[in-house]
Short mmCIF file of C-alpha atoms in Angstrom, two decimals:
data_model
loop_
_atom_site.label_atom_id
_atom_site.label_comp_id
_atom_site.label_asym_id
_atom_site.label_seq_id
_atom_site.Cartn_x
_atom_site.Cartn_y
_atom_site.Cartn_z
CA UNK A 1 -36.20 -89.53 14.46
CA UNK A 2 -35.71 -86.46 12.51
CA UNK A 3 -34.57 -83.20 14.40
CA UNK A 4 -35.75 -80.40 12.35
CA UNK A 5 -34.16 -77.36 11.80
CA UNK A 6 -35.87 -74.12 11.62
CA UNK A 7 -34.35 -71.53 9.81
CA UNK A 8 -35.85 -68.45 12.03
CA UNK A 9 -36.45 -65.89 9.13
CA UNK A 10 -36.87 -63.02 11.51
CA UNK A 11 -33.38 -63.53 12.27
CA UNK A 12 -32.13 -62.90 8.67
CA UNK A 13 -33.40 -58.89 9.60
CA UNK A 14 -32.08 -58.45 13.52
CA UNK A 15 -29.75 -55.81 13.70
CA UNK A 16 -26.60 -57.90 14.99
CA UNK A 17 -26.64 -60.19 11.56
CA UNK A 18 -27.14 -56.96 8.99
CA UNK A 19 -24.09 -55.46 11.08
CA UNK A 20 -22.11 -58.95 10.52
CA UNK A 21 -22.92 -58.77 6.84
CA UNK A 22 -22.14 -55.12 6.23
CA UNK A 23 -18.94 -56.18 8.00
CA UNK A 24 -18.16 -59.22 5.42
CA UNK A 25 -18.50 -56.13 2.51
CA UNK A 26 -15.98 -54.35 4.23
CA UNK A 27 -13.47 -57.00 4.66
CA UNK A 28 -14.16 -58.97 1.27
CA UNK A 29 -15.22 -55.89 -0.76
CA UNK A 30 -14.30 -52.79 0.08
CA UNK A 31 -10.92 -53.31 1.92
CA UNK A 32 -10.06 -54.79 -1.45
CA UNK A 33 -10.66 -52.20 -3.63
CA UNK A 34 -9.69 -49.35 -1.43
CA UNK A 35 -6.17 -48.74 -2.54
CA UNK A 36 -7.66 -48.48 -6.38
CA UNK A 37 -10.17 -46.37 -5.28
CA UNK A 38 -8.25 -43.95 -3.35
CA UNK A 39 -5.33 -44.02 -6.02
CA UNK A 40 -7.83 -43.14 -8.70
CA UNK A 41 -10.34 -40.79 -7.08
CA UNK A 42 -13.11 -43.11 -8.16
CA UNK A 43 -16.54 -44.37 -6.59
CA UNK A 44 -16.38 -47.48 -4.23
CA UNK A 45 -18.83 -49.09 -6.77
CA UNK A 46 -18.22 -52.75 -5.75
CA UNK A 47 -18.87 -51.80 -1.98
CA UNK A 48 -21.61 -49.96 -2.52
CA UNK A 49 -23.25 -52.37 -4.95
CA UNK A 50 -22.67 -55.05 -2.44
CA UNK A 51 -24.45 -52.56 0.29
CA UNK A 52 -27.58 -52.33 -2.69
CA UNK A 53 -27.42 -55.87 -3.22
CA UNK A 54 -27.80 -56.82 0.89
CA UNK A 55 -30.98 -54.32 1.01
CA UNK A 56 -28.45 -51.92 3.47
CA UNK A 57 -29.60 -48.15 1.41
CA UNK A 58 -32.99 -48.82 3.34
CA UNK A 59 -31.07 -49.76 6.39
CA UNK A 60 -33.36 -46.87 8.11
CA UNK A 61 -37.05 -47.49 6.52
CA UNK A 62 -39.15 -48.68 9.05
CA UNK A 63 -41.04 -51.95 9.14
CA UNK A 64 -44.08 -49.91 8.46
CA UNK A 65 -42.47 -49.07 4.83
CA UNK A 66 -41.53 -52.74 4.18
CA UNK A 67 -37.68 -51.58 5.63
CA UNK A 68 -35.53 -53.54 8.03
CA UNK A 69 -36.01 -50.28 11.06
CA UNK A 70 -32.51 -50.93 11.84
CA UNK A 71 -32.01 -48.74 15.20
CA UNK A 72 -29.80 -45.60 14.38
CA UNK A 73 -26.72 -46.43 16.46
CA UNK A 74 -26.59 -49.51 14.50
CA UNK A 75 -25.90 -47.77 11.16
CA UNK A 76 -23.27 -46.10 13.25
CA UNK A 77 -22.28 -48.92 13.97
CA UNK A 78 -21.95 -50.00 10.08
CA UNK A 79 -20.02 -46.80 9.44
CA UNK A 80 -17.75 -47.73 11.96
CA UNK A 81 -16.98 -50.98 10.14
CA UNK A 82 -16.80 -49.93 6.71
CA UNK A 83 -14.70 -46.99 7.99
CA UNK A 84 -11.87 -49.57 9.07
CA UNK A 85 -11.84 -50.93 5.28
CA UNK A 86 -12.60 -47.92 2.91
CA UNK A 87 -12.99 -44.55 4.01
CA UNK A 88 -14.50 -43.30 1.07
CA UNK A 89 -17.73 -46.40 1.41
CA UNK A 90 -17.99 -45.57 4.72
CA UNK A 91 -18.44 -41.75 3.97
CA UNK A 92 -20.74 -42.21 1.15
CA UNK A 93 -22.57 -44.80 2.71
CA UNK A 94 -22.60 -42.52 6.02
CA UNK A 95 -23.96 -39.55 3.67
CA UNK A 96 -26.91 -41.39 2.02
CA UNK A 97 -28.12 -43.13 5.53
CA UNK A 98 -27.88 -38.88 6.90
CA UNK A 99 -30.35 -38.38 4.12
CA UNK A 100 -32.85 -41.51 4.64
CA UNK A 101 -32.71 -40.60 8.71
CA UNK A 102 -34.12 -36.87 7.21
CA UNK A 103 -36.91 -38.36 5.07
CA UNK A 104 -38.00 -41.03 7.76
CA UNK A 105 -38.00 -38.71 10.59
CA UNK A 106 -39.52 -35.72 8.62
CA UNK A 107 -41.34 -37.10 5.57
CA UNK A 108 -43.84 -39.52 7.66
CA UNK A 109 -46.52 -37.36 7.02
CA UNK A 110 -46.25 -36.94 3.33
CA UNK A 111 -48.44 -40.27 1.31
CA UNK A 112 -45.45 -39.10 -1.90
CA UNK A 113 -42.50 -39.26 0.28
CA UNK A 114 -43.79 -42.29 2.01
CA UNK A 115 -44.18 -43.98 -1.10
CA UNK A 116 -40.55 -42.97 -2.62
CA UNK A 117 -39.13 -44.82 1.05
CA UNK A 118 -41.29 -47.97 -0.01
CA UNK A 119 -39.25 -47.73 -3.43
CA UNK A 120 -35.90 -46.94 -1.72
CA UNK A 121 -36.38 -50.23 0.13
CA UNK A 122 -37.46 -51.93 -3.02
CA UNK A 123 -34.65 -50.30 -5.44
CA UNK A 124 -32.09 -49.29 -3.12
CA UNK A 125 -31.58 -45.67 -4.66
CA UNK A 126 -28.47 -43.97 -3.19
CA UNK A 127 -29.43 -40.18 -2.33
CA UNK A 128 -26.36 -37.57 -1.93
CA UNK A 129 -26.99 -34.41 -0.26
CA UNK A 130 -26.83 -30.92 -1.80
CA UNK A 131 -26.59 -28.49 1.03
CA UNK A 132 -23.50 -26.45 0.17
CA UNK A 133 -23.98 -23.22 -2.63
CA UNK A 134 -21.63 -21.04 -4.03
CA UNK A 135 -21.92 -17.35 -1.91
CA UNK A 136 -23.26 -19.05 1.39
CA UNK A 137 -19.31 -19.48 2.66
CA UNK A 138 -20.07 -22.90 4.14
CA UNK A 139 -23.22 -22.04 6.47
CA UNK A 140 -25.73 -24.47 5.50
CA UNK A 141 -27.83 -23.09 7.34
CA UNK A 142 -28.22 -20.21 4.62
CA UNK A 143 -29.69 -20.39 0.93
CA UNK A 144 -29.02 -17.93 -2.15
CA UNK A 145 -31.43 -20.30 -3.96
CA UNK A 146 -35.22 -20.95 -3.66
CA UNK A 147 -37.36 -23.17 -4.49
CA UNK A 148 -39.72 -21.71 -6.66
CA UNK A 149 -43.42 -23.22 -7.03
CA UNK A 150 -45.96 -23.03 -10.19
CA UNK A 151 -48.91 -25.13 -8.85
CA UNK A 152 -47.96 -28.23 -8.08
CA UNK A 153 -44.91 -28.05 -9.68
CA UNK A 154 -41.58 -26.55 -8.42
CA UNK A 155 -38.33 -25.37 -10.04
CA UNK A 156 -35.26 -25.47 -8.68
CA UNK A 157 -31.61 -24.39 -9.63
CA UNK A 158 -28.09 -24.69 -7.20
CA UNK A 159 -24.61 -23.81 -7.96
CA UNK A 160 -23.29 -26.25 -5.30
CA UNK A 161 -19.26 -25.91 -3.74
CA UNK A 162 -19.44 -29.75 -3.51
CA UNK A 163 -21.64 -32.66 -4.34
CA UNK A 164 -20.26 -36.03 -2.95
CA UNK A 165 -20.53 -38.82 -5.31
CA UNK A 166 -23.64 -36.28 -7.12
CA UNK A 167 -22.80 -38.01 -10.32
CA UNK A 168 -23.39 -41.59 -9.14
CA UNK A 169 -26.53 -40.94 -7.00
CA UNK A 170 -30.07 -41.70 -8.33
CA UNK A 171 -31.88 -39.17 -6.52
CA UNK A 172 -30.82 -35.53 -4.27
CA UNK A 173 -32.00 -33.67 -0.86
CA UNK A 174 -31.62 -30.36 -1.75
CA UNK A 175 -31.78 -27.32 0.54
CA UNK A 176 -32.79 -24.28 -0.81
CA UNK A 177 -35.19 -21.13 0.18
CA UNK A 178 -38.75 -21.91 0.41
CA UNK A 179 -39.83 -18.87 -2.11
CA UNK A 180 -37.84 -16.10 -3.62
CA UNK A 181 -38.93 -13.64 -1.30
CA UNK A 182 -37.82 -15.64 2.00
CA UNK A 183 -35.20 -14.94 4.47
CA UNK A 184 -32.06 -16.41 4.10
CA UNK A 185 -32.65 -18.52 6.74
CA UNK A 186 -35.69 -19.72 6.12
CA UNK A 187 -35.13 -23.30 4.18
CA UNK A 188 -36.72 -25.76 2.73
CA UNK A 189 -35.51 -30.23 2.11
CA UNK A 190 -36.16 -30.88 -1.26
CA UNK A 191 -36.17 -34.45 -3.08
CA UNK A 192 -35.08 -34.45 -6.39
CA UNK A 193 -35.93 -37.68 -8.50
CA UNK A 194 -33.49 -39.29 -11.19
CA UNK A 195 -34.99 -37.69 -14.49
CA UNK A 196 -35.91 -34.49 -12.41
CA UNK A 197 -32.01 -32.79 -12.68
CA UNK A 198 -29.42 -32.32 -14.39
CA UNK A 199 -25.96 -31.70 -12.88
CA UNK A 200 -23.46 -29.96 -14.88
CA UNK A 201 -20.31 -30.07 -13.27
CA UNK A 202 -17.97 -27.11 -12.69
CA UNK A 203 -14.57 -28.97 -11.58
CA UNK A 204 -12.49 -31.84 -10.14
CA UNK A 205 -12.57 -33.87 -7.16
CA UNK A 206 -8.34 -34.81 -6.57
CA UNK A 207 -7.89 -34.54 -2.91
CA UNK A 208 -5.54 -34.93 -0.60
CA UNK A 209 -7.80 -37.45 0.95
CA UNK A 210 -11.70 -38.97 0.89
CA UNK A 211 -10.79 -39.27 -3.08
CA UNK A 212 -13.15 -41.83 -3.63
CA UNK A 213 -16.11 -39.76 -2.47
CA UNK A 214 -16.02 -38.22 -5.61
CA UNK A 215 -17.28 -34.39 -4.77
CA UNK A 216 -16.65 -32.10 -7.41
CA UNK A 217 -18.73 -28.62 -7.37
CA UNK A 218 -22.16 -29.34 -9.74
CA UNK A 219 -24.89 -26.75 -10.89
CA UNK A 220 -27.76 -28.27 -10.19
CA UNK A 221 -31.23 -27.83 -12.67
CA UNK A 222 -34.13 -29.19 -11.53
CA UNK A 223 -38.36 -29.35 -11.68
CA UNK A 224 -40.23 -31.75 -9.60
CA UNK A 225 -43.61 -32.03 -8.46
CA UNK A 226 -44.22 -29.89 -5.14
CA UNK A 227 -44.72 -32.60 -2.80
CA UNK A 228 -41.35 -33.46 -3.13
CA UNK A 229 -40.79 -30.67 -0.60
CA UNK A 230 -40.53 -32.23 2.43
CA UNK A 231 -43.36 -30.60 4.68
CA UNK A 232 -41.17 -29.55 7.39
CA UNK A 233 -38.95 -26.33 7.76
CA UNK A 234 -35.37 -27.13 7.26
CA UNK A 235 -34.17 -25.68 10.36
CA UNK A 236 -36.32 -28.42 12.26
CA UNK A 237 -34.65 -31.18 9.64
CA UNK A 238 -30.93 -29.48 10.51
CA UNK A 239 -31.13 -29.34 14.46
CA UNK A 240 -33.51 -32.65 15.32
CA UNK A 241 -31.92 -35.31 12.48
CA UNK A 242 -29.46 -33.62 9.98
CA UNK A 243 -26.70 -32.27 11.77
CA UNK A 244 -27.16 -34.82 14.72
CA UNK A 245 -27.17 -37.86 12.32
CA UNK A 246 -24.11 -36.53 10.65
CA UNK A 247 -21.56 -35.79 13.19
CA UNK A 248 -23.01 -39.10 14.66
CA UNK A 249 -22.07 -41.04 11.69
CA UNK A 250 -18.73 -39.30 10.80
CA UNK A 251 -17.30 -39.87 14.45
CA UNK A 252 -17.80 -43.62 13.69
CA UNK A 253 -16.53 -43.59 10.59
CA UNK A 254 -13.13 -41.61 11.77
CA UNK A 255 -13.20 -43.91 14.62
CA UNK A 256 -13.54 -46.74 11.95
CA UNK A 257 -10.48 -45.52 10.66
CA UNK A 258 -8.31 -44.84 13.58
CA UNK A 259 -9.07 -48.40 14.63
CA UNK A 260 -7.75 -49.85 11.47
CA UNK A 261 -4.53 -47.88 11.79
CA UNK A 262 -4.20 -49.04 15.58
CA UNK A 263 -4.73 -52.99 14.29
CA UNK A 264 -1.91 -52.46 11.51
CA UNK A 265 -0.12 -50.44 14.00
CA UNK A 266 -0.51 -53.95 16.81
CA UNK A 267 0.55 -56.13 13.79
CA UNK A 268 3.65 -54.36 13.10
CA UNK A 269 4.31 -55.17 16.46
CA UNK A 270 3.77 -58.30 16.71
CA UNK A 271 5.30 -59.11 14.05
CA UNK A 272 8.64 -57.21 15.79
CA UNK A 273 8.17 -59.19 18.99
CA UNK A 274 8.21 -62.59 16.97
CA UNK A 275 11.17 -61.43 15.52
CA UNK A 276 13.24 -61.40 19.18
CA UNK A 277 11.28 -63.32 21.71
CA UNK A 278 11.60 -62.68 25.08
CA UNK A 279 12.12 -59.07 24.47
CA UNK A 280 9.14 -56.69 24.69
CA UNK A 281 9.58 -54.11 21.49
CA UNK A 282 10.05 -50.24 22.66
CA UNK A 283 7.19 -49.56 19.95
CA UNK A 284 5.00 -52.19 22.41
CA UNK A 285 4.30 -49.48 25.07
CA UNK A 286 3.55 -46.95 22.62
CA UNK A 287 1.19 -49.10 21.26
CA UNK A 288 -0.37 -49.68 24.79
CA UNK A 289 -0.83 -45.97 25.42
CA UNK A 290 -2.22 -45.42 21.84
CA UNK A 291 -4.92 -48.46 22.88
CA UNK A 292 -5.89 -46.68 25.80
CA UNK A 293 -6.54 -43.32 23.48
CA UNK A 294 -8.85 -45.55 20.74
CA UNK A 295 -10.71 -46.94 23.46
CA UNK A 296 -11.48 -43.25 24.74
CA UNK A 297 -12.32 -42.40 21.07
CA UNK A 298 -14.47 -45.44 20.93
CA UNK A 299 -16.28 -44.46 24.31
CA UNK A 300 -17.24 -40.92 23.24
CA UNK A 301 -18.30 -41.82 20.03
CA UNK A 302 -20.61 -44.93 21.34
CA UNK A 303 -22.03 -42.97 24.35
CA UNK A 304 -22.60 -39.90 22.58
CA UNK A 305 -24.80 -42.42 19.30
CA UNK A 306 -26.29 -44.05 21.77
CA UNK A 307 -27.42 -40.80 23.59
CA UNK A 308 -28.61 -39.13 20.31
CA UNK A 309 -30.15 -42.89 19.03
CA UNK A 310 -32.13 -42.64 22.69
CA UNK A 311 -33.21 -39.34 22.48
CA UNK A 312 -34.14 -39.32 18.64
CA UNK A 313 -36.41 -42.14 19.07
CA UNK A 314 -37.79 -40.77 22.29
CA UNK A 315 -39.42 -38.01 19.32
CA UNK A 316 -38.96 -35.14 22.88
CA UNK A 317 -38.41 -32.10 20.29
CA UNK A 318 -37.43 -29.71 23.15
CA UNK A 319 -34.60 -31.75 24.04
CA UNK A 320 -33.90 -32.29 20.32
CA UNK A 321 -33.92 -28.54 19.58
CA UNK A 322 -31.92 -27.85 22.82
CA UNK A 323 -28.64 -25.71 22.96
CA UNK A 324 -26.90 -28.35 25.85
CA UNK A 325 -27.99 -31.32 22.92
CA UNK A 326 -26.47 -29.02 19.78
CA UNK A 327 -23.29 -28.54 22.41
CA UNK A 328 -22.85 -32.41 22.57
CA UNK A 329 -23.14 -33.36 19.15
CA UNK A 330 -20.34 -30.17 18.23
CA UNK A 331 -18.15 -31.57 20.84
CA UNK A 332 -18.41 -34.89 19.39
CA UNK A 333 -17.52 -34.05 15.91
CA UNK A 334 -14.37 -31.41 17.01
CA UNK A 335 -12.87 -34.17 19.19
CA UNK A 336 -13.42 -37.35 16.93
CA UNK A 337 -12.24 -35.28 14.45
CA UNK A 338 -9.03 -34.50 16.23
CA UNK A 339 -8.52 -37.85 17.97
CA UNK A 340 -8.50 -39.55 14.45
CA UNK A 341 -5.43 -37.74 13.39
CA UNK A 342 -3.70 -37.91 16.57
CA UNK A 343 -4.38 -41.53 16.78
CA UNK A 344 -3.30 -42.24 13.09
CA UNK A 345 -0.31 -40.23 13.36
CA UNK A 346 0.65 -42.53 16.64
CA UNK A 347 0.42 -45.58 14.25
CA UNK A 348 2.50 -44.22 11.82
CA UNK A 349 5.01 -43.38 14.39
CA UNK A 350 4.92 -46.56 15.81
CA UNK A 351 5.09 -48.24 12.06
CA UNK A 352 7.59 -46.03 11.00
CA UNK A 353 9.00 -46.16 7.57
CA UNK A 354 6.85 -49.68 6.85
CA UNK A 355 3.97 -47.11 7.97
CA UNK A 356 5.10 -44.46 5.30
CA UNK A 357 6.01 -46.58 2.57
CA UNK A 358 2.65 -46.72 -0.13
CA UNK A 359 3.80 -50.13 -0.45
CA UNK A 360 3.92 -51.72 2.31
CA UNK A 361 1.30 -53.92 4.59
CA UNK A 362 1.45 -51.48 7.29
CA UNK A 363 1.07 -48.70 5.22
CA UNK A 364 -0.94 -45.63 6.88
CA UNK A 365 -0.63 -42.93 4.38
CA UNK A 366 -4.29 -43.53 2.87
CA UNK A 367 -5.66 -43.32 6.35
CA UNK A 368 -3.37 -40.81 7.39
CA UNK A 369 -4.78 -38.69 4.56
CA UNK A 370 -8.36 -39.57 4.61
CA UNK A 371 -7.93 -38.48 8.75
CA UNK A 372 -7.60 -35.04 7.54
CA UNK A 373 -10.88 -34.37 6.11
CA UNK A 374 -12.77 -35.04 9.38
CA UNK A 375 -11.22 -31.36 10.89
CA UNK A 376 -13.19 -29.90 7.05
CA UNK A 377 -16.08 -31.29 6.84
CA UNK A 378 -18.03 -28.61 8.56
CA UNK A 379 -15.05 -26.52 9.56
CA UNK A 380 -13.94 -27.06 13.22
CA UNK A 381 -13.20 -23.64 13.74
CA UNK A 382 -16.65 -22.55 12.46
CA UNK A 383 -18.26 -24.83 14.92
CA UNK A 384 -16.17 -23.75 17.66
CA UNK A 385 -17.81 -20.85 17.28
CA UNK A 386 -21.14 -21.80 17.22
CA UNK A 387 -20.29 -23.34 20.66
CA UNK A 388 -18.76 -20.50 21.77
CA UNK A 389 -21.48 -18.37 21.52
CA UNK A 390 -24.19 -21.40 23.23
CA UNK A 391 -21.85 -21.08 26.00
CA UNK A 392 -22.47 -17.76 26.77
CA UNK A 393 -25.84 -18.30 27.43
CA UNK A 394 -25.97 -22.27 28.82
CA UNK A 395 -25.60 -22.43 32.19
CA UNK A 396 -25.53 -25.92 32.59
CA UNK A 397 -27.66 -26.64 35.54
CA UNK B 1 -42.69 -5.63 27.20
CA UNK B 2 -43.39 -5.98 23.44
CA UNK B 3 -41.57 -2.56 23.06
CA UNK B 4 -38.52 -4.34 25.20
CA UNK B 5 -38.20 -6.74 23.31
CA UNK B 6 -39.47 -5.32 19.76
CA UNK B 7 -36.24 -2.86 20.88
CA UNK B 8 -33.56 -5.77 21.38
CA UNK B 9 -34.88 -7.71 18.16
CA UNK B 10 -34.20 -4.86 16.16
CA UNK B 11 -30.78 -4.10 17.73
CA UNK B 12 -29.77 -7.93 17.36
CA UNK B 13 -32.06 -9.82 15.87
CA UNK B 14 -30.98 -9.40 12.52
CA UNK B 15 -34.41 -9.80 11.04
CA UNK B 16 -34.98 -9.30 7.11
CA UNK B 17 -37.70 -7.79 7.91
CA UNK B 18 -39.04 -4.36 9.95
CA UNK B 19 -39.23 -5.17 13.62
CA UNK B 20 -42.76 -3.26 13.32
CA UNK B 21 -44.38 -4.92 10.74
CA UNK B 22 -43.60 -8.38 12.70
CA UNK B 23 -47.03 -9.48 14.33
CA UNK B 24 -46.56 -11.06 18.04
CA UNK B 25 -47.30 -14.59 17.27
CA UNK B 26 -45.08 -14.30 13.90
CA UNK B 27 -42.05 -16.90 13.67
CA UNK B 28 -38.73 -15.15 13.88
CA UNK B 29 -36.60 -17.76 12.38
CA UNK B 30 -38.70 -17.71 9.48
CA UNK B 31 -37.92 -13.80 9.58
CA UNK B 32 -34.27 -14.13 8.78
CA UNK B 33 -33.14 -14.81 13.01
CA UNK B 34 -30.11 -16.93 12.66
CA UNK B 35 -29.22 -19.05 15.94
CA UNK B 36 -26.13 -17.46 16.32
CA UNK B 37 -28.15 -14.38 16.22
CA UNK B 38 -30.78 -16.08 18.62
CA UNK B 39 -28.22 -16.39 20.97
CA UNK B 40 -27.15 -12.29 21.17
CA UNK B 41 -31.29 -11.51 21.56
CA UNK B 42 -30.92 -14.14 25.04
CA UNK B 43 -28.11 -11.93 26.37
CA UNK B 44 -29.97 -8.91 25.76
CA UNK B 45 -33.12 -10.02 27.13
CA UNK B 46 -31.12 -11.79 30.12
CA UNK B 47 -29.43 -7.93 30.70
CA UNK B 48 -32.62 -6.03 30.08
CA UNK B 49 -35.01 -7.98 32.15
CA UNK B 50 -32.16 -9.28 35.20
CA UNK B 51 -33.28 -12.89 34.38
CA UNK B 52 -31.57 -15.91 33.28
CA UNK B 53 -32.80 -18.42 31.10
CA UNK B 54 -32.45 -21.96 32.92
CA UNK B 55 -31.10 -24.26 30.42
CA UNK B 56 -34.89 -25.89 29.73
CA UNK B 57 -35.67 -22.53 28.40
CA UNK B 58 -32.69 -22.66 25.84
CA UNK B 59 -34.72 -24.15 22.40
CA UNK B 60 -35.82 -22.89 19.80
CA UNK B 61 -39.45 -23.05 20.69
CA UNK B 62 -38.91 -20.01 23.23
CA UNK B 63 -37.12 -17.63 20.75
CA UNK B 64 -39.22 -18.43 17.88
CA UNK B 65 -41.83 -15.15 18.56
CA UNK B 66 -42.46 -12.34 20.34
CA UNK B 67 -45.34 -14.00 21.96
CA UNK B 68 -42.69 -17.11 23.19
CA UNK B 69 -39.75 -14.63 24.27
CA UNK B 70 -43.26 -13.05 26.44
CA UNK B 71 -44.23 -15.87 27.94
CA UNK B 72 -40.72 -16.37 28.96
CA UNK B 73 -39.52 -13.94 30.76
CA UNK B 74 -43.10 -13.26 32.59
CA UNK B 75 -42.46 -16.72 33.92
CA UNK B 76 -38.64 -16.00 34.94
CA UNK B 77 -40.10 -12.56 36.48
CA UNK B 78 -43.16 -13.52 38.27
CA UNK B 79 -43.57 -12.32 41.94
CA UNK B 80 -41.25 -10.04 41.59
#
């Protein structure tokens, strides 16, 4: 008698086993080359080859574009992982999925930018985003540039703050103004192909932290052909997916990396309590309270992607273009963005010197440093703001 | 109305373009209304017309013309 069996090839695509093998690249690639890659400011190429090489760029694509559909809180997910390995993959990976979720929630109804998502599948092109510009003082939600259109052609030129990892991407998503005579406000997504631009860059990227993101300032030169624009107004893009997707994918990420200090953190002290058993290690309770503060981290951060994964797919664009919805997504990005640093800082404390040595296996300096970006990226203070003034009207009823 | 709230869009609506020349059904986003500015035209029109906007009313949708803002607070004031 022969059993036979069947290798189920559906179950080479379900979510749980691309999670498990985005988790294998961040424990056999990328947690290897971090320390290089932060030491030398320079792209997490091995990681994010392996990412190409598993088919994760189209992580997003639907099923319907020959893509794996993997549900959006499973990419968070993903960030989450790579975040505990390399900081700088799971940013840049975390950057380019914030892109795809743009094109396949708001470039459906172009046949050009449907076809470019069957290619992304198919050639795994990694997209960075160009939405900061020299005079706009961090709004993104503001453009000195425009687009401007000749036919069916466009041209298109940016003097961009930062471009992370612009000089390793194939292709960009460029806001700009949709004509020279538009509001400030009024914005256009724009794809620019490989071949299409030229970036000439305008300084360094050595940082404090996130080094491997690679995000020096660029000018960016560009002409395309005018479908490329995607067909929606930016400000839809920004409040339904963009800025959603983002603070969604950053929390993980940060919460990626506060759980990687916390496990060095519990194997420092285990490996103290080995050392003397029978005695319980004074650095063992503050390990216990700083478990109870990741797994509040870890709560917000899940219920809030799961939330915005529910309510994204549910396509109800009142809710998405809500003020108590905006509110949520702030308040997830100011306190992930704190609780990474606080939590961090706990494991260094709890470390100690084998925490602030560069050199050691419990060393917490990279993630200590890479922490501090998450409080930048989209200043907190500026989005404090932005709450601050919802609040005055939200009544919360 | 329209004068009402033509008034308060001028005063805080900082539009790029002339109030006047905006026609009613004309999007106000696309006229330069940033949503932190979006937000001061709510408190005016919540002042000027004694309503409050219940939090369903807070989108986009609702500030995005003077036709929208309209609709919106003859619903909030009806039978009055």
């Amino acid at each position: 008698m022969t059993i036979e069996i069947a290798a189920k090839p559906q179950d080479a695509h379900t979510p749980s086993d691309l999670l498990a093998r985005v988790a294998r690249i961040a424990t056999q690639v990328a947690r290897v080359h971090a320390e290089d890659v932060d030491r030398k400011a320079r792209f997490p190429t091995e990681a994010i080859e392996a990412l190409k090489s598993e088919g994760m760029l189209g992580a997003l694509v639907p099923s319907s574009l020959g893509g794996p559909g993997v549900p959006f809180a499973q990419v968070a997910a993903m960030c989450e992982v790579l975040g505990q390995a390399c900081s700088a993959t799971a940013m840049v990976f975390a950057m380019h999925q914030i892109q795809v979720a743009c094109l396949v929630r708001h470039g459906m109804e172009s046949p050009a930018l449907r076809d470019y998502m069957r290619e992304l599948v198919e050639r795994q092109w990694l997209i960075a985003s160009v939405t900061s510009e020299v005079g706009v003082g961090g709004e993104m939600r503001t453009s000195v540039t425009s687009v401007v259109r000749e036919g069916e052609r466009f041209t298109l030129e940016k003097d961009a703050t930062t471009i992370s990892y612009g000089a390793q991407a194939d292709d960009l998503l460029v806001t700009a103004r949709s004509a020279p005579d538009a509001a400030a406000s009024d914005q256009v997504l724009v794809l620019l192909r490989k071949g299409d631009f030229t970036l000439e860059r305008k300084g360094e990227w050595d940082t404090l932290g996130m080094r491997g993101t690679c995000s020096p300032p660029f000018k960016v030169t560009s002409r395309g052909d005018a479908r490329q624009i995607l067909p929606v107004p930016f400000a839809e893009i920004a409040s339904h997916t963009m800025v959603p997707v983002s603070h969604v994918v950053w929390a993980s990420l940060w919460l990626g990396i506060a759980a990687g200090a916390v496990s060095r953190a519990r194997a420092f002290v285990r490996q103290q309590a080995r050392s003397r058993p029978g005695s319980v290690p004074p650095t063992a309770v503050r390990l216990a309270e700083l478990s109870s503060l990741l797994q509040s981290m870890r709560s917000s951060v899940h219920d809030v992607a799961v939330e915005a994964d529910r309510l994204m797919g549910s396509g109800d664009a009142d809710a998405l273009s809500s003020i108590s919805f905006a509110l949520r997504m702030n308040n997830l990005k100011v306190s992930a963005s704190q609780q990474v640093v606080d939590i961090v800082h706990r494991a260094l404390l709890i470390c100690g010197i084998q925490g602030y040595k560069n050199d050691s296996p419990f060393s917490l300096g990279r993630p200590l440093r890479d922490a501090h970006s998450a409080a930048l990226m989209v200043g907190n203070d500026r989005i404090l703001a932005t709450n601050a003034s919802m609040l005055l009207v939200l009544k919360d009823d | 109305m329209n004068e009402s709230i033509r008034s308060i869009l001028k005063e805080h609506g900082r539009l790029a373009i002339e109030v006047e020349t905006l026609a009613e059904a004309a999007d106000l986003y696309q006229a330069g209304m940033t949503s932190h500015a979006s937000v001061n035209v709510m408190l005016a029109l919540e002042s000027q017309f004694d309503v409050e906007f219940p939090d369903r009313m807070l989108r986009r949708g609702v500030f995005g013309s003077i036709a929208s803002i309209r609709e919106a607070v003859e619903e909030l004031t009806a039978g009055r």
